[in-house]
Short mmCIF file of C-alpha atoms in Angstrom, two decimals:
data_model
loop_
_atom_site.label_atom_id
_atom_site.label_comp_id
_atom_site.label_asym_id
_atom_site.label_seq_id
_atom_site.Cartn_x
_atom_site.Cartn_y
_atom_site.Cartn_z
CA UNK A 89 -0.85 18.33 -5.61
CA UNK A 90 -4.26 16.23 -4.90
CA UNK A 91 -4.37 13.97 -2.37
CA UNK A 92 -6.91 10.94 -2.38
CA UNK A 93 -5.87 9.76 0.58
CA UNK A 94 -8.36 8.84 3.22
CA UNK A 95 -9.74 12.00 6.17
CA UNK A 96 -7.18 12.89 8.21
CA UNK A 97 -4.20 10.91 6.43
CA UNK A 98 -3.23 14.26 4.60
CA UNK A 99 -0.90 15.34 7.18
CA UNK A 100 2.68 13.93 5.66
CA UNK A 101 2.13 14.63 2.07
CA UNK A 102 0.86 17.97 2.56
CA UNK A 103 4.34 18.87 4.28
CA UNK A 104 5.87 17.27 1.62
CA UNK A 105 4.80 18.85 -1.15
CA UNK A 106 4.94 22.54 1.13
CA UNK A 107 8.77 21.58 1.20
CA UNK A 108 8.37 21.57 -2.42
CA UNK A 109 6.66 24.91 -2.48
CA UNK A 110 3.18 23.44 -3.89
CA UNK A 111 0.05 23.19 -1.99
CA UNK A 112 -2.30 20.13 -1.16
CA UNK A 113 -6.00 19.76 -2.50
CA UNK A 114 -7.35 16.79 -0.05
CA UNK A 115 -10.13 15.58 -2.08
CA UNK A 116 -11.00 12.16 0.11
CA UNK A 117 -12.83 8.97 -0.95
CA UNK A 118 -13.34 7.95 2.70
CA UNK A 119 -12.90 8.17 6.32
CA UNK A 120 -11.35 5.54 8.08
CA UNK A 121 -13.08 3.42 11.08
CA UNK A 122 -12.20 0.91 13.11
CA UNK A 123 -15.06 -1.45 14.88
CA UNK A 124 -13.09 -2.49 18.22
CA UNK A 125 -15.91 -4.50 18.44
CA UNK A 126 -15.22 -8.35 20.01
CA UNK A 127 -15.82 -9.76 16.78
CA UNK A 128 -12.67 -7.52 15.07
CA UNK A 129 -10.02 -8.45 18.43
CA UNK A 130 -11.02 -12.31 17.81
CA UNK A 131 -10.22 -12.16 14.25
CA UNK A 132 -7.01 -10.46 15.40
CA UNK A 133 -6.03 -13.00 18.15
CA UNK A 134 -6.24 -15.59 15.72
CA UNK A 135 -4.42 -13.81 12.83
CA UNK A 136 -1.53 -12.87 15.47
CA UNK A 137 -1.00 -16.86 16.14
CA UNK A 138 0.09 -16.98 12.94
CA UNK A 139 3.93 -18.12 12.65
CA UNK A 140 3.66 -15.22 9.96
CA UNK A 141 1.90 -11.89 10.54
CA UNK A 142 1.61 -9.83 7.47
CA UNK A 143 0.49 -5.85 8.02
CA UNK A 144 -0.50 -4.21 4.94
CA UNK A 145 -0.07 -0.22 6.09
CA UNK A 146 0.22 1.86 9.20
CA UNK A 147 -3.16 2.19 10.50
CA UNK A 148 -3.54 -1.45 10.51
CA UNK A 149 -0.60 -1.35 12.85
CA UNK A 150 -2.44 0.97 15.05
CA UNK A 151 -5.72 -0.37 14.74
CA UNK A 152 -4.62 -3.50 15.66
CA UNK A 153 -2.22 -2.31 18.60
CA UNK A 154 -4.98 -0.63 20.04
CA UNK A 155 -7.39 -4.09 19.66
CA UNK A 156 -3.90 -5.94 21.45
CA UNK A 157 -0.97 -4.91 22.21
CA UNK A 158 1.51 -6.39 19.80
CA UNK A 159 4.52 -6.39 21.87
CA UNK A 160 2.84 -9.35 23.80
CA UNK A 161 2.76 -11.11 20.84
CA UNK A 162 6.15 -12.88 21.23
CA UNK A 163 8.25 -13.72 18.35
CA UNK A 164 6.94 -14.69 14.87
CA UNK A 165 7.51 -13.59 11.48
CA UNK A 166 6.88 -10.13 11.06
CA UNK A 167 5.95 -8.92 7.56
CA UNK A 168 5.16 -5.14 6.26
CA UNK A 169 4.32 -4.10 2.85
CA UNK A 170 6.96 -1.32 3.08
CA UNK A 171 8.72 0.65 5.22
CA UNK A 172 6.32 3.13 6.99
CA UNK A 173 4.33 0.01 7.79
CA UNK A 174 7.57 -1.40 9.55
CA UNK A 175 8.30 1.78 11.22
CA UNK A 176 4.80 1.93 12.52
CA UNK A 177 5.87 -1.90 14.10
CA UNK A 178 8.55 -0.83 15.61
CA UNK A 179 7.01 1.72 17.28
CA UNK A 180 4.81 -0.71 18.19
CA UNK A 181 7.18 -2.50 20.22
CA UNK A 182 8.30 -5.31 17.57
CA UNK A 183 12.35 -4.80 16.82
CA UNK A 184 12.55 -7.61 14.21
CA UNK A 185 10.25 -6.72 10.46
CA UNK A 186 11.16 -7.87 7.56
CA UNK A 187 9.64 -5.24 4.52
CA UNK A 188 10.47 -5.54 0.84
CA UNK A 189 12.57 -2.91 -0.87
CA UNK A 190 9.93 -2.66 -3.70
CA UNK A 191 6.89 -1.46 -1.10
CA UNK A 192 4.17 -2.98 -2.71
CA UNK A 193 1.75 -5.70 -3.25
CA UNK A 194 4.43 -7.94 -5.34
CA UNK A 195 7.55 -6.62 -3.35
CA UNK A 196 6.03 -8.02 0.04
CA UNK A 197 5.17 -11.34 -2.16
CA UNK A 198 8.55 -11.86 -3.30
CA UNK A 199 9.90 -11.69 0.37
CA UNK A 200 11.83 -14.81 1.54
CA UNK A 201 9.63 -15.68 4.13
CA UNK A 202 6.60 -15.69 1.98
CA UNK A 203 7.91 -18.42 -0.30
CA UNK A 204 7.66 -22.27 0.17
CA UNK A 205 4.76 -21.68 2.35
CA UNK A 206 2.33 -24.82 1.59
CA UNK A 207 0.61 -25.83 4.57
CA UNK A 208 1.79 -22.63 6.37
CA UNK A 209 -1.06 -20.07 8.60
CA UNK A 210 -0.46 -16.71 7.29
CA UNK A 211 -2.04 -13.86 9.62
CA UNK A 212 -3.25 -10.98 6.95
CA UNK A 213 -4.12 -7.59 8.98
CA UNK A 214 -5.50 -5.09 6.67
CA UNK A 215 -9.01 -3.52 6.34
CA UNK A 216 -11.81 -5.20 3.19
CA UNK A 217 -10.45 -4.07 0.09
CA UNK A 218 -7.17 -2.89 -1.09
CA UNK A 219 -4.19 -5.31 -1.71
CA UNK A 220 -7.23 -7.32 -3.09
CA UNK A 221 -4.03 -9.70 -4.68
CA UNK A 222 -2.21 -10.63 -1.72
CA UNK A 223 -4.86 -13.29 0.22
CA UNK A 224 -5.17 -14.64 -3.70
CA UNK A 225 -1.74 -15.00 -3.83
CA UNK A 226 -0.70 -17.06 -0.22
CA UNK A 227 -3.95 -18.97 -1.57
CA UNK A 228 -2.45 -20.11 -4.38
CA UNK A 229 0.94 -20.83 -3.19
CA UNK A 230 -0.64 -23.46 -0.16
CA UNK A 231 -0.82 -21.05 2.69
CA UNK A 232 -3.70 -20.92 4.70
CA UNK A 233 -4.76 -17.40 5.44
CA UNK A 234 -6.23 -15.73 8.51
CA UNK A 235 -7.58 -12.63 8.05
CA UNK A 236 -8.32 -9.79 10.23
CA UNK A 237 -9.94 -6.44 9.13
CA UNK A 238 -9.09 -4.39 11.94
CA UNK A 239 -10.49 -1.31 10.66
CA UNK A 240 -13.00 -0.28 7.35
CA UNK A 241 -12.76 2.47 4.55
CA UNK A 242 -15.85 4.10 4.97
CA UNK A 243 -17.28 5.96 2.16
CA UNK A 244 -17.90 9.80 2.19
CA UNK A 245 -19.29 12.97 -0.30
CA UNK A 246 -16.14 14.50 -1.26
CA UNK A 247 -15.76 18.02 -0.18
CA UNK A 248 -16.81 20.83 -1.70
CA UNK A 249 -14.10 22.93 -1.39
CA UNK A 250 -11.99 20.28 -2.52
CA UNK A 251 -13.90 20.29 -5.88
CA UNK A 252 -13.71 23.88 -6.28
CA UNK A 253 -10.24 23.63 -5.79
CA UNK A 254 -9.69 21.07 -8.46
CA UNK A 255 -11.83 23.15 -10.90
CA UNK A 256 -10.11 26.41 -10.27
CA UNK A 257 -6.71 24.24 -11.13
CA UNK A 258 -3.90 25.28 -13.68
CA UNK A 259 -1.60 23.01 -14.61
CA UNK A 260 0.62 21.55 -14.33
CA UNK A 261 -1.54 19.83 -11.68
CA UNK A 262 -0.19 16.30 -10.12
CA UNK A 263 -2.25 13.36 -8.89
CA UNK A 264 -0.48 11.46 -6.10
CA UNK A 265 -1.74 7.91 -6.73
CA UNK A 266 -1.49 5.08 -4.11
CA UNK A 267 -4.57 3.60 -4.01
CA UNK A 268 -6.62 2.43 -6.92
CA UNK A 269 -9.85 1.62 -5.08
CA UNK A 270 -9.42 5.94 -3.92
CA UNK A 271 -8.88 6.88 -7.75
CA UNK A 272 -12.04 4.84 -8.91
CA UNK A 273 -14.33 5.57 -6.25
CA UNK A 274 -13.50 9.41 -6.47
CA UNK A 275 -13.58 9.70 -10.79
CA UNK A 276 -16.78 7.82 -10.39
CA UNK A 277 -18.19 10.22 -7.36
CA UNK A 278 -17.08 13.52 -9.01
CA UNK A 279 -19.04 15.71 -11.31
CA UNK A 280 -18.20 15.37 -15.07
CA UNK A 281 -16.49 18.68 -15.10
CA UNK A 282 -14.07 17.50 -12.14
CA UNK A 283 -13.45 14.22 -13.35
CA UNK A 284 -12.03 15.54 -16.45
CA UNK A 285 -9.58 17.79 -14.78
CA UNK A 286 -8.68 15.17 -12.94
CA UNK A 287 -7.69 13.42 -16.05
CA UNK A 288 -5.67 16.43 -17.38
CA UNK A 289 -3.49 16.27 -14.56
CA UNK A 290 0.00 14.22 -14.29
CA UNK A 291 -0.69 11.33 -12.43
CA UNK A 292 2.27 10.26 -9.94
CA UNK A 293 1.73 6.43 -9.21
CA UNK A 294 3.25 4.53 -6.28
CA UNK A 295 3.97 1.72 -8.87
CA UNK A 296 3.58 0.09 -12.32
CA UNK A 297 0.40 -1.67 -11.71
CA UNK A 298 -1.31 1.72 -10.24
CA UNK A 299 -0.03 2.95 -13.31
CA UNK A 300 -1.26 1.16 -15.53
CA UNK A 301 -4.78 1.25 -13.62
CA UNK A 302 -4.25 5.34 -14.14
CA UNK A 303 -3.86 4.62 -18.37
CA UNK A 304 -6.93 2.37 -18.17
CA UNK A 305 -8.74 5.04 -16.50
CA UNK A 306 -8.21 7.25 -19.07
CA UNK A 307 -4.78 9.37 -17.74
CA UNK A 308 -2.32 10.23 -20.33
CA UNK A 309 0.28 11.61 -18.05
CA UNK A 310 1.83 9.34 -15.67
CA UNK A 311 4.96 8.70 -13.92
CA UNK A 312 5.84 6.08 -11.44
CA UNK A 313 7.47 6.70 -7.57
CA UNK A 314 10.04 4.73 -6.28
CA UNK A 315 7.32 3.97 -3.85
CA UNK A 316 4.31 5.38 -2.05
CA UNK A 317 5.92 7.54 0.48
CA UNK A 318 4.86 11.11 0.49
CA UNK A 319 8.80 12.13 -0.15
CA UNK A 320 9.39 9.91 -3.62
CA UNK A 321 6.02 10.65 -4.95
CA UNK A 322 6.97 14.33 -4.87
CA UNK A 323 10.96 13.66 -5.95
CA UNK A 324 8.69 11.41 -9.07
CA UNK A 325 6.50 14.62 -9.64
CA UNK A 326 9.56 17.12 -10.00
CA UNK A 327 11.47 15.54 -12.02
CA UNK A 328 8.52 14.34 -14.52
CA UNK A 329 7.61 18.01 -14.81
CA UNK A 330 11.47 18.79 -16.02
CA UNK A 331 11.14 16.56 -18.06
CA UNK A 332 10.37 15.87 -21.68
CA UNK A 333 7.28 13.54 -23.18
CA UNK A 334 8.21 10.28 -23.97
CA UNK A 335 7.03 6.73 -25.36
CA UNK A 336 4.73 4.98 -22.52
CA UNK A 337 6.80 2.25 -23.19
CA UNK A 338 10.04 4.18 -22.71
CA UNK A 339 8.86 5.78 -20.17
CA UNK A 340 10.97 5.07 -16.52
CA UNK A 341 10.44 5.25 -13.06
CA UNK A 342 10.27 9.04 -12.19
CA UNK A 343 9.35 10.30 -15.94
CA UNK A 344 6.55 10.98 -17.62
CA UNK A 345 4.84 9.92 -20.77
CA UNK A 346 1.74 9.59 -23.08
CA UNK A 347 -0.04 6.23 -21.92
CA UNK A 348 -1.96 4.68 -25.19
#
């Protein structure tokens, strides 16, 4: 399996996919860093006075713990994209998170508590780019929203043993998708050679709309996760291996097909 995920952030797919008896090809688009500069923890203090606090993944959790502790936060409306983002606020010392079942961009959006929101602050901790919908989005339904980047994707060569790797590749090679920004930064930063084996792998995305990034990327073999977690990504890849090609437009979560 190849992992675009950033430095370091390897750790829970690669025992995923070891419990699946496959190894892990970390070929990173960045390293994560996060400024703890004054200029980051004001942005922060004002996105946490929020009456709603949205956290779009883990590390913002724990970048942002680290700028303030959120368990002094008192109570407000506690939003995570998904569930390892909740988990990660709990941990952090807030009991009460509501997460959408669908962990993604328009699963967090179609969360009670982010409807009927004209005239309402929104806090939005996350890093720049990625989720690039969701500020858009409270926009256009009247919220006002206070962002705080509490930590930065910061670009880096990708490895050369990673390369190798991907060149010395049979297939059937998988993809594990969860980040577009990752998958266009890397097929524009790899050599020809790698960027086409890239594209001869099975992509497993973390939803439709990654998907259908994959297709316009030029991917013909895609199959969709129940969600980003390291566990249904693999579960996705297994059974779109077993299984036959089919229609894109026929194609479920969790199977694979030719993408037009």
């Amino acid at each position: 399996m190849i992992s675009l995920r950033p430095r370091g952030q390897h750790a829970a797919l690669r025992r995923a996919a070891q419990r699946h008896g496959a190894a892990l090809i970390a070929l990173s688009p960045w390293a994560l860093h996060e400024p703890g500069d004054d200029a980051a923890r004001r942005a922060l203090e004002c996105a946490l006075a929020a009456p709603r606090v949205v956290f779009t993944s883990p590390v913002a959790v724990r970048a942002a713990d680290r700028l303030q502790p959120l368990r002094e936060c008192g109570s407000r409306g506690w939003l995570a994209v998904g569930s390892g983002t909740a988990a990660a606020l709990r941990r952090a010392g807030i009991s009460d998170v509501a997460s959408p079942r669908r962990m993604d961009s328009e699963g967090l959006l179609a969360l009670p508590q982010l409807q009927a929101i004209a005239g309402t602050r929104v806090g939005l901790v996350t890093a720049p780019g990625g989720r690039g919908m969701l500020a858009p989005a409270l926009q256009a339904r009247g919220a006002e929203v206070i962002r705080a980047d509490v930590y930065q994707r910061v670009p880096v060569a990708l490895s050369p043993r990673a390369l190798a790797a991907v060149r010395e590749l049979r297939q059937p090679a998988v993809l594990a998708l969860s980040s577009g920004e990752a998958l266009q930064h890397v097929l524009a930063a790899a050599p020809a050679d790698v960027a086409h084996a890239l594209r001869a792998s099975l992509v497993v995305a973390a939803s439709e709309r990654l998907a259908a990034l994959a297709r316009d990327c030029g991917f013909a073999r895609i199959a969709v996760a129940a969600s980003a977690r390291p566990g249904d990504l693999l579960d996705a890849a297994r059974a779109a291996v077993d299984q036959p090609l089919h229609s894109a437009s026929d194609t479920p979560r969790g199977q694979v097909g030719p993408v037009a």
